[in-house]
XYZ file of C-alpha atoms in Angstrom:
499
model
C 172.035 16.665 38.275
C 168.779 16.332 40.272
C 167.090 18.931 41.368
C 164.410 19.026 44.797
C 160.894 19.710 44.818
C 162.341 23.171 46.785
C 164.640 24.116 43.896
C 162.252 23.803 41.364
C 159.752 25.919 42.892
C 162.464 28.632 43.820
C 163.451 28.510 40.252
C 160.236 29.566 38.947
C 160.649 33.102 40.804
C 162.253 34.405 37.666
C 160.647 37.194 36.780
C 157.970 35.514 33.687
C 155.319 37.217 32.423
C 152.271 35.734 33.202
C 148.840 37.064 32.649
C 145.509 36.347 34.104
C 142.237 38.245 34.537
C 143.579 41.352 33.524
C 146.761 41.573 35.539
C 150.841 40.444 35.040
C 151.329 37.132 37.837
C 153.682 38.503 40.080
C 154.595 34.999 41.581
C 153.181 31.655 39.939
C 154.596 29.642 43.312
C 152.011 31.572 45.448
C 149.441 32.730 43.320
C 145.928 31.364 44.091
C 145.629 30.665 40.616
C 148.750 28.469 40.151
C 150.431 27.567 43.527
C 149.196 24.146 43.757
C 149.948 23.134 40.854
C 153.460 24.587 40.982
C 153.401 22.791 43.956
C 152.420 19.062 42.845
C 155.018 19.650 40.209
C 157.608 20.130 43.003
C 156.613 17.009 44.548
C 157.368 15.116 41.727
C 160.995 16.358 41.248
C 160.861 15.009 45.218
C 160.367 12.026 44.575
C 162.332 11.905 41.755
C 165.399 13.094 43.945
C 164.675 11.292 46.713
C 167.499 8.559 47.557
C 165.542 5.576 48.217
C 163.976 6.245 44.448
C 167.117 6.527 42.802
C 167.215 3.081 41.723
C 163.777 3.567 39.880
C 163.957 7.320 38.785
C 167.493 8.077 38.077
C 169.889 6.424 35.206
C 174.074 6.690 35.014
C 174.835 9.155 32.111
C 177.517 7.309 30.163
C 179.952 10.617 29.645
C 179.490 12.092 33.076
C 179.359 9.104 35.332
C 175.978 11.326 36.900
C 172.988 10.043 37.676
C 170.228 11.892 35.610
C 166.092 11.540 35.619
C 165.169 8.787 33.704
C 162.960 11.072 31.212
C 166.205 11.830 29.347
C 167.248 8.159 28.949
C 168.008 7.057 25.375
C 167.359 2.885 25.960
C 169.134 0.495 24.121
C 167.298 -2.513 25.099
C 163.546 -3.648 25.245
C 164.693 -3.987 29.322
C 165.806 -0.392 29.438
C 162.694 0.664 27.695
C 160.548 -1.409 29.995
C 162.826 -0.036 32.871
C 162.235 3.722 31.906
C 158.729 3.205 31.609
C 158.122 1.611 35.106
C 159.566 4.976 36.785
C 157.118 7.413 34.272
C 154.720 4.644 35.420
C 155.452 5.561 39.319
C 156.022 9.127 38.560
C 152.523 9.209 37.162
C 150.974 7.905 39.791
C 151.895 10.753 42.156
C 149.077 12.235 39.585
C 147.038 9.697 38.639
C 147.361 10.680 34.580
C 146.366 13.967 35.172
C 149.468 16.131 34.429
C 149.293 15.456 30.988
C 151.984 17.680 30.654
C 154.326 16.759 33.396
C 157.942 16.811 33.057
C 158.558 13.773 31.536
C 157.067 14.946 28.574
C 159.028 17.296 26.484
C 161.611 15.688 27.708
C 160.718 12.514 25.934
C 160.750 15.032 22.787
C 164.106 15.973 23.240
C 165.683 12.109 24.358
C 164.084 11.623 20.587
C 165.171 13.960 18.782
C 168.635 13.418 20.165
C 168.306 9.820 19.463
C 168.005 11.057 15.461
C 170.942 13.709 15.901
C 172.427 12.694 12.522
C 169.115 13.627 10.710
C 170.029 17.047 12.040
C 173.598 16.913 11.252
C 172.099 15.987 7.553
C 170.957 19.268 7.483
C 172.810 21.301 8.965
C 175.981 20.378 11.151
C 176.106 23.674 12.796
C 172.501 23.741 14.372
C 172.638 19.725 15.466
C 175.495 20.800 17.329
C 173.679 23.724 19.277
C 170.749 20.594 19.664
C 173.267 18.185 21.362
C 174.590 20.773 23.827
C 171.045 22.106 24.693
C 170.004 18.155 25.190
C 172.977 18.204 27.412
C 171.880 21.501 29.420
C 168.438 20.229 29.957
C 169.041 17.109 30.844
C 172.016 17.709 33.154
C 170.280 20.888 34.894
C 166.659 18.546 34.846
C 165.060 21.309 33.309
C 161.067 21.317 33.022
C 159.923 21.716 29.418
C 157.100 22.951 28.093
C 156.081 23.195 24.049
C 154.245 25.344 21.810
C 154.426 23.321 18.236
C 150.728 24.839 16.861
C 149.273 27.460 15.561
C 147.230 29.738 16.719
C 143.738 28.499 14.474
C 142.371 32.142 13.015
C 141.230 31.052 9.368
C 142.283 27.583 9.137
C 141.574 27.599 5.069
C 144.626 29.541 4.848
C 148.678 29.076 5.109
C 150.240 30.795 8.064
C 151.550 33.799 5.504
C 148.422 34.075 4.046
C 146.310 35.529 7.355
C 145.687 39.145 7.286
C 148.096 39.338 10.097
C 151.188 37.892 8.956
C 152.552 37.998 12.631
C 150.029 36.432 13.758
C 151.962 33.097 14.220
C 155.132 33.500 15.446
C 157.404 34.602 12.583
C 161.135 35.238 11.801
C 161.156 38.826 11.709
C 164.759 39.821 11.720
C 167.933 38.301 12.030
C 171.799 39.145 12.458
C 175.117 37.253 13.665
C 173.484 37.055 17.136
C 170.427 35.002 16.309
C 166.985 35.627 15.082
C 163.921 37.790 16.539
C 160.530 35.818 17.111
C 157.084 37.847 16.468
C 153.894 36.256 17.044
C 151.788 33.366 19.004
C 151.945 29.962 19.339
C 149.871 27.331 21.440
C 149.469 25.246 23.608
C 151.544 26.228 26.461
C 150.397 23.599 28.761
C 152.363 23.723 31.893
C 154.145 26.781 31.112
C 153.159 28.573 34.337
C 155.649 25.718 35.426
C 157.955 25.002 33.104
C 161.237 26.532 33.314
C 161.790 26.952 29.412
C 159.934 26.747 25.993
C 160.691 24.503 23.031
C 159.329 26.697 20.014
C 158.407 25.016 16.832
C 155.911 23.880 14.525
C 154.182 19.652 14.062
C 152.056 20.939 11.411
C 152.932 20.653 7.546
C 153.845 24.347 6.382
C 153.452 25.295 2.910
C 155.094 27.156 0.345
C 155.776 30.746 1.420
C 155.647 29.498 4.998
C 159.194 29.835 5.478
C 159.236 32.537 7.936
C 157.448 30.346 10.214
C 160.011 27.327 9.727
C 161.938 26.958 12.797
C 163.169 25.237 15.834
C 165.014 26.920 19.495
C 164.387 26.666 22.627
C 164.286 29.575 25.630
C 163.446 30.380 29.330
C 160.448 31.596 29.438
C 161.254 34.868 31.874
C 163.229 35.361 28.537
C 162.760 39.560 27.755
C 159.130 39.749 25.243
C 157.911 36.329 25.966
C 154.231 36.723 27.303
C 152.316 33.754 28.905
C 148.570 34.200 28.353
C 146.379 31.935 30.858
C 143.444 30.824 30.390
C 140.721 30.498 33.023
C 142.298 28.766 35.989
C 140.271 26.534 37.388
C 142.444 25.675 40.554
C 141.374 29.640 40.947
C 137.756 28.832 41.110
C 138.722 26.295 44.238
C 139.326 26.736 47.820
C 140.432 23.477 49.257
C 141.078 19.994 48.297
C 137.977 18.334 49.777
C 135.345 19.864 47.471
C 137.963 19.951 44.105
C 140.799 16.977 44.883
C 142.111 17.226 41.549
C 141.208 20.252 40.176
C 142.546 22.037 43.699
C 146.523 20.511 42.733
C 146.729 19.258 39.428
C 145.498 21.826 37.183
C 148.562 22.327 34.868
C 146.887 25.142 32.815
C 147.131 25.867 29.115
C 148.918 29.408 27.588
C 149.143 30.887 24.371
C 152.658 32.288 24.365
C 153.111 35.544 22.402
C 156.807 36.543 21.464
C 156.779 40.268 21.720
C 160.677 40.588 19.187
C 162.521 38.055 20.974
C 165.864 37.521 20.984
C 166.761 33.930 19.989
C 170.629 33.156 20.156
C 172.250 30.751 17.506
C 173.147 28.626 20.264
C 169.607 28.549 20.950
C 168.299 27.945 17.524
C 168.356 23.837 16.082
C 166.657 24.749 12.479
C 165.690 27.603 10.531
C 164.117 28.361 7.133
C 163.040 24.840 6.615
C 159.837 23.416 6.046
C 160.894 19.682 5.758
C 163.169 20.026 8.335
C 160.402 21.060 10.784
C 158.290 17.857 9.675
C 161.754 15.568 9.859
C 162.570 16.431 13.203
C 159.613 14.461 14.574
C 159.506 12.106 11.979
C 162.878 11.097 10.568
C 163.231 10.536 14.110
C 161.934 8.688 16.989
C 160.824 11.861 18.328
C 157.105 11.395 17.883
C 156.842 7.667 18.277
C 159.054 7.932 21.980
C 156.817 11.623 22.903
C 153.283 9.974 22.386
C 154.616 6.066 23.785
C 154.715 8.710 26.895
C 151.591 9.703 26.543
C 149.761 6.412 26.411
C 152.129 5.231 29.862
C 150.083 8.736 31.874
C 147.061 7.488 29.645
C 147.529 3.702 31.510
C 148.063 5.325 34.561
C 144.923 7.785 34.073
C 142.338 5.167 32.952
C 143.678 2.303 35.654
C 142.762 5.398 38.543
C 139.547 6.263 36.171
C 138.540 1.926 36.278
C 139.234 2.084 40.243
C 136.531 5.149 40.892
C 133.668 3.257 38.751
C 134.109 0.345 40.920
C 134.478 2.849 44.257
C 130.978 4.550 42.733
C 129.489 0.908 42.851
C 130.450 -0.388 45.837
C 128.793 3.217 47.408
C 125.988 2.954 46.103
C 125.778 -0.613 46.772
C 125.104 -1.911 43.175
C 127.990 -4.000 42.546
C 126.808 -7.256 42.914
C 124.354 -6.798 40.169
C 124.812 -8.406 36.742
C 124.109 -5.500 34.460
C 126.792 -3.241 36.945
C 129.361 -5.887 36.404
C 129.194 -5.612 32.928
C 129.549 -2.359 32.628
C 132.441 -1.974 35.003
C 133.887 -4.913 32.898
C 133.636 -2.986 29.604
C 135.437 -0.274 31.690
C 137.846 -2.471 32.747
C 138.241 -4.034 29.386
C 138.995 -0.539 28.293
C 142.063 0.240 30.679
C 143.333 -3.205 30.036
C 143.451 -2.326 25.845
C 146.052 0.468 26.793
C 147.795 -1.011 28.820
C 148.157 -3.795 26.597
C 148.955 -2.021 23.800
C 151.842 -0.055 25.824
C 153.274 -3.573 26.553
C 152.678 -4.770 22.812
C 154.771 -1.434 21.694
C 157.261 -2.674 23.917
C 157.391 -6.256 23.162
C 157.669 -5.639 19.063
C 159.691 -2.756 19.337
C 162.517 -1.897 16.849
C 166.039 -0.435 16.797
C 166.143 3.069 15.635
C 170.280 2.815 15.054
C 171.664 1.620 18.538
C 168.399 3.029 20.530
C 165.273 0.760 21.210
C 162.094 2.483 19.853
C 157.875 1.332 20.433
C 156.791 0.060 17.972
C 155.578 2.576 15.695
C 151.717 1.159 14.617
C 150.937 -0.304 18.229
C 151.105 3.493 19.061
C 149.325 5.023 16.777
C 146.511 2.222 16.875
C 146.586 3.154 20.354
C 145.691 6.739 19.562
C 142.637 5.632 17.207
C 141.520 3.817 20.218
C 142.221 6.122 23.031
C 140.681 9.159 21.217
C 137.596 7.053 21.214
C 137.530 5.272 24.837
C 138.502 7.875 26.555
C 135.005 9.662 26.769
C 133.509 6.501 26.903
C 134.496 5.714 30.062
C 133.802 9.285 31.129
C 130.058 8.427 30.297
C 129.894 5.203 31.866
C 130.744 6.550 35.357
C 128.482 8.848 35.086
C 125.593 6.606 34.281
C 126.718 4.011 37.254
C 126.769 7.110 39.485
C 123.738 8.580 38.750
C 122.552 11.594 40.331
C 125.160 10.659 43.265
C 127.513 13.119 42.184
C 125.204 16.300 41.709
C 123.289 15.932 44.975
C 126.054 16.473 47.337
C 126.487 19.394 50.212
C 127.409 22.797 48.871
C 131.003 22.650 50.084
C 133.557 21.376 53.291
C 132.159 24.155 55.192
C 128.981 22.693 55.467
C 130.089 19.682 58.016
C 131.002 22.649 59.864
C 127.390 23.744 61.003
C 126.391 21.323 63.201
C 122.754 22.197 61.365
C 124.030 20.957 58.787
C 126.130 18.576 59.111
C 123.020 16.445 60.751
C 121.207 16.434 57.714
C 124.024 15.365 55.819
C 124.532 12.264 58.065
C 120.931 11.738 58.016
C 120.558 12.387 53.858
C 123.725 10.421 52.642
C 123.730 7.584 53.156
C 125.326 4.532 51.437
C 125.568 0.840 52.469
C 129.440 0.465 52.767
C 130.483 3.933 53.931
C 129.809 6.778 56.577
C 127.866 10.010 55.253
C 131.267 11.928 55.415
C 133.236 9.216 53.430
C 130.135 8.945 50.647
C 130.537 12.751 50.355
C 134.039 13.010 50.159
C 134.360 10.102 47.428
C 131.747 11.542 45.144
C 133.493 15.309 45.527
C 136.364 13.247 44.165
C 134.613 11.223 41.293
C 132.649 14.414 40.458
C 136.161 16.574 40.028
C 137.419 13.510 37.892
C 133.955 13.026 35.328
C 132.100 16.381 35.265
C 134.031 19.073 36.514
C 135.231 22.175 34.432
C 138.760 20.300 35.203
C 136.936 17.165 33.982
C 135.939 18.312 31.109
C 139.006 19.845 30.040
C 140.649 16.846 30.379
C 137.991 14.909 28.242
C 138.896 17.652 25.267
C 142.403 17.280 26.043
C 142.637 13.701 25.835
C 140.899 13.767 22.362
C 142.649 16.062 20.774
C 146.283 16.257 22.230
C 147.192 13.641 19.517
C 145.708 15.838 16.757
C 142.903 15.764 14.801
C 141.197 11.941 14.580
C 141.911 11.986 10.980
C 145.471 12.597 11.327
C 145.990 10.066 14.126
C 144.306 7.441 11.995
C 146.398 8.348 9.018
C 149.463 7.581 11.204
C 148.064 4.311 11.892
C 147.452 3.577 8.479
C 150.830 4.472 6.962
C 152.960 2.486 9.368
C 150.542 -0.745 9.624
C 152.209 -3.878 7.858
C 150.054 -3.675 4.749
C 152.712 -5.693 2.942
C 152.339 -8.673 5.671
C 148.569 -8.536 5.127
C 148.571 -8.353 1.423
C 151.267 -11.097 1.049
C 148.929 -13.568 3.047
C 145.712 -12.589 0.635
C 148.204 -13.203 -2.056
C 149.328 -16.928 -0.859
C 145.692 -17.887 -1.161
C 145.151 -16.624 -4.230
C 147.641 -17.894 -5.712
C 147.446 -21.742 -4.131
C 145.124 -22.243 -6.972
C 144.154 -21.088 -10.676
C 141.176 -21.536 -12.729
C 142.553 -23.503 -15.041
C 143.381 -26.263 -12.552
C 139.805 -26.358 -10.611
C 138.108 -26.619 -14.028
C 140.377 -29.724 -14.838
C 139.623 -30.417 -11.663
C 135.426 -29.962 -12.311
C 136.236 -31.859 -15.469
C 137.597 -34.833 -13.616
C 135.008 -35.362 -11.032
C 132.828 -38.211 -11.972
C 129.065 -37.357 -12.560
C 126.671 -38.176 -10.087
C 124.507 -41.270 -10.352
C 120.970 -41.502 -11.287
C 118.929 -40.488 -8.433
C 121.739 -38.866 -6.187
């Protein structure tokens, strides 16, 4: 039930249509554009795999008696929880947070929405079932998801069948005792290049006349008429990991995917025609608490390897014994320590969801309101402890390779702690990690990916304990009336002459 970092990469050979620059991808695994990538998500599925990690990444299916990835574990305990998140914890590290949409992700969609199957069954009995056995098929062939669940944006004032191009997001256009047909775009298809299928649906509230748009399947993507549309790769624009460390191999890439009348089985297909039951399937169930309590363990991850270069860029430049440095690295600090003490606070006052054990839901989305904010906070506080230090560095690797050169490098940086060569190659790093194309991709990503700010804060206002709150405002008030603190005025004796 596990697969190797070798068999994931082979299985991306499928024949998908990818575009970039003009041109169809003839083979993501060893395009320049793509390869490393493809390749850093094969070394995740080898760790994964790998026996002396089975203990941490694998999990014994209960009906099988197989050991699957731990991404598609439904817990039933705050230790299984804690245990699951330890090996996304690990896994993330092979990535330090950057793979924001690694494997484990859509598959945390999936674990939740199985773990609400009966709001499925609610609906229709037919189309849960074809969700259970595709929950099954992912999870026992440890597929690599990937999700398009927006909109393309076009004239956001309007409803999806109000744009002058009603195909414009991906639409029902036809349908028979096979399945339906899908015509139209959706985004974002980050890690699609490397995904091995496509969960197709929609987060955002549809309105009336929107039912077209109302559904829910999943599909390979070298499925016939499904066309991936890169955007600018930016692993492309690198040639080797010294002068772009992170941008050279983790680079997952973002996609519109355009369905070009594609053929969606029934067996494929987990809700159709329904607005509400678009909305329910990530809210009637724990699918969008469990997907974004994922997101804030790569966020820990990301912001612990973030805390570690800001001290690295002090200790270079040999600052960090001052007292202003210290407190900015301990507001930086401060800032990696709120997540991940929120992720254990989700943890700790978790709830049971049925027989599974769910995050709790407002330490999440409080953790949003506060990630959107910190995370380009920190981004800006690296770059004012590092100064220029990042900008003024040699053109590229090939320049230690002139002896020329390379002498004025050793003689130009310099740093108290570390050799010219090291000072270079650690600032190449920082650079790729703060202000970068990469970088700054990731800054956007990071403060959007939950949604709009609005709509994260309006999560954390509907599920925070207003109730508790009020109740306690209420006990004071109502330890006392007016009545009885003017008797008691009444009573008080006046005050003696002179008082």
């Amino acid at each position: 039930m596990m697969k190797t970092g070798y068999e994931h990469i082979q299985s991306l050979r499928d024949g998908r249509q990818v575009f970039l620059d003009g041109k169809m991808v003839d083979d993501v695994t060893t395009h320049p554009a793509f390869r490393n990538a493809v390749s850093s998500a094969g070394a995740m599925f080898e760790f994964a795999s790998a026996e002396e990690n089975t203990a941490t990444m694998t999990y014994e299916v209960e009906e099988t008696g197989e050991r699957a990835n731990r991404i598609w574990q439904l817990p039933r305990s705050y230790d299984e929880l804690v245990t699951r998140r330890k090996a996304l914890e690990t896994w993330a590290e092979l990535h330090c947070g950057f793979l924001g949409r690694s494997p484990a992700h859509i598959a945390t969609v999936i674990s939740g929405m199985r773990m609400g199957l009966p709001v499925f069954a609610d609906h229709d009995p037919q189309r849960a079932g074809a969700f259970l056995d595709y929950y099954r098929f992912a999870r026992d062939n440890d597929l690599f998801l990937t999700y398009v669940i927006i909109n393309p944006q076009a004239d956001r004032s309007k409803a999806a069948h109000e744009q002058a191009d009603p195909h414009l997001t991906a639409a029902i256009v036809d349908r028979d005792h096979e399945g339906i047909v899908i015509k139209g775009a959706k985004m974002l298809g980050t890690s699609a290049i490397m995904s091995n299928e496509v969960l197709v649906t929609c987060i955002q509230p549809l309105k009336e006349g929107d039912e077209m748009y109302a559904f829910s399947f999943a599909m390979p993507l070298n499925a016939p008429g499904i066309k991936i549309l890169s955007r600018k790769s930016y692993e492309a624009g690198t040639t080797n990991t010294f002068d772009n460390p992170l941008a050279h191999r983790f680079d997952e890439n973002d996609a519109v995917i355009y369905f070009d009348e594609v053929k969606v089985p029934w067996e494929r297909v987990f809700i159709v025609d329904s607005r509400e039951m678009c909305q329910k399937q990530f809210h009637a169930t724990p699918a969008h608490v469990y997907q974004n309590y994922e997101a804030q363990i790569r966020l820990m991850v990301k912001l612990r390897f973030l805390a570690g270069v800001a001290k690295r860029v002090t200790e270079v430049n040999g600052i960090d014994k001052f007292p202003q440095v210290r407190e900015k690295l301990a507001t930086i600090a401060t800032q990696a320590a709120t997540t991940e003490a929120f992720v254990n606070a989700m943890e700790a006052q978790g709830f049971y969801y049925d027989e599974y054990y769910m995050p709790n839901k407002n330490m999440l989305y409080s953790a949003q309101v506060v990630a959107q904010e910190t995370y380009p906070k920190v981004i800006e506080a690296i770059r004012e402890l590092a100064g220029g230090g990042m900008i003024m560095l040699p053109s590229s690797v090939e320049d230690f390779g002139n002896p020329e050169l390379a002498e004025y490098i050793f003689k130009t940086q310099k740093s108290p702690t570390v050799e010219p060569y090291d000072r270079v190659k650690f600032f190449k790093l920082a650079w790729d990690a703060v202000g970068s194309e990469f970088a700054s991709r990731h800054t956007q990503y990071e403060m959007f990916y939950a949604g709009a700010q609005f709509v994260v804060k309006h999560h954390a206002h509907r599920t925070y304990d207003w109730e508790r709150a009020g109740q306690m405002v209420d006990d004071i008030l109502n330890s006392y009336t007016l009545e009885d603190e003017l008797q008691r005025v009444a009573r008080q004796p006046e005050p003696a002459a002179g008082d």
